Amino acid sequence: MCGGAGMTPQEYNLLYAIYAWTNAAVVIVAGFLIDKLGNRFGVFLFSFLTVLGSAIFALGSHFKGTEYLLPLMLTGTAAVRLWKRITYHCSEPYHSVLV
């Protein structure tokens, strides 16, 4: 993976670290945002932001071999993890309805 993406092993590990550590921070933020915005609005907003983060990550792959690769992929990774986790917490009350 590292060689194919044009990243060093340290840069690749940084992508994973950002992905893992945002999970720790999001638990605190998610509850506050859901209480303020409401579940329904939160699901739509954070789903959109998850797709946006995925697009930023994918855009980073087009900059292989440039200095833009890592910042774009880090930003996309953090955004996807953050918003995806909040979206999960927003939709949790609806899980019993869907099952």
Short mmCIF file of N, CA and C in Angstrom, two decimals, residues 13-29 77-78 81-82 85:
data_model
loop_
_atom_site.label_atom_id
_atom_site.label_comp_id
_atom_site.label_asym_id
_atom_site.label_seq_id
_atom_site.Cartn_x
_atom_site.Cartn_y
_atom_site.Cartn_z
N ASN A 13 1.29 5.26 8.37
CA ASN A 13 0.91 5.06 9.78
C ASN A 13 0.25 6.30 10.36
N LEU A 14 0.65 7.48 9.90
CA LEU A 14 0.02 8.72 10.35
C LEU A 14 -1.45 8.76 9.91
N LEU A 15 -1.74 8.26 8.71
CA LEU A 15 -3.13 8.19 8.25
C LEU A 15 -3.96 7.33 9.21
N TYR A 16 -3.41 6.19 9.61
CA TYR A 16 -4.14 5.33 10.53
C TYR A 16 -4.28 5.98 11.90
N ALA A 17 -3.24 6.64 12.37
CA ALA A 17 -3.30 7.29 13.69
C ALA A 17 -4.38 8.37 13.72
N ILE A 18 -4.46 9.16 12.66
CA ILE A 18 -5.51 10.19 12.58
C ILE A 18 -6.88 9.53 12.59
N TYR A 19 -7.02 8.45 11.85
CA TYR A 19 -8.29 7.73 11.80
C TYR A 19 -8.67 7.21 13.19
N ALA A 20 -7.71 6.66 13.92
CA ALA A 20 -8.00 6.07 15.23
C ALA A 20 -8.24 7.13 16.30
N TRP A 21 -7.44 8.20 16.33
CA TRP A 21 -7.56 9.19 17.39
C TRP A 21 -8.79 10.08 17.25
N THR A 22 -9.28 10.26 16.05
CA THR A 22 -10.51 11.05 15.92
C THR A 22 -11.68 10.33 16.57
N ASN A 23 -11.61 9.02 16.64
CA ASN A 23 -12.66 8.26 17.32
C ASN A 23 -12.73 8.62 18.80
N ALA A 24 -11.59 8.87 19.41
CA ALA A 24 -11.57 9.24 20.83
C ALA A 24 -12.17 10.62 21.06
N ALA A 25 -11.90 11.54 20.16
CA ALA A 25 -12.39 12.91 20.32
C ALA A 25 -13.87 13.04 19.97
N VAL A 26 -14.33 12.24 19.04
CA VAL A 26 -15.69 12.41 18.54
C VAL A 26 -16.75 12.04 19.56
N VAL A 27 -16.45 11.16 20.48
CA VAL A 27 -17.44 10.75 21.46
C VAL A 27 -17.90 11.94 22.29
N ILE A 28 -16.99 12.82 22.63
CA ILE A 28 -17.32 14.00 23.42
C ILE A 28 -18.12 14.99 22.60
N VAL A 29 -17.67 15.23 21.39
CA VAL A 29 -18.29 16.23 20.52
C VAL A 29 -19.66 15.77 20.01
N THR A 77 -9.33 11.73 5.73
CA THR A 77 -9.42 10.67 6.72
C THR A 77 -10.04 11.16 8.02
N ALA A 78 -9.58 12.30 8.50
CA ALA A 78 -10.12 12.86 9.75
C ALA A 78 -11.59 13.20 9.60
N ARG A 81 -13.85 9.98 9.40
CA ARG A 81 -13.99 9.30 10.69
C ARG A 81 -14.85 10.13 11.64
N LEU A 82 -14.62 11.41 11.68
CA LEU A 82 -15.36 12.28 12.59
C LEU A 82 -16.85 12.29 12.24
N ARG A 85 -18.78 8.83 12.49
CA ARG A 85 -19.08 8.43 13.86
C ARG A 85 -20.26 9.23 14.42
#
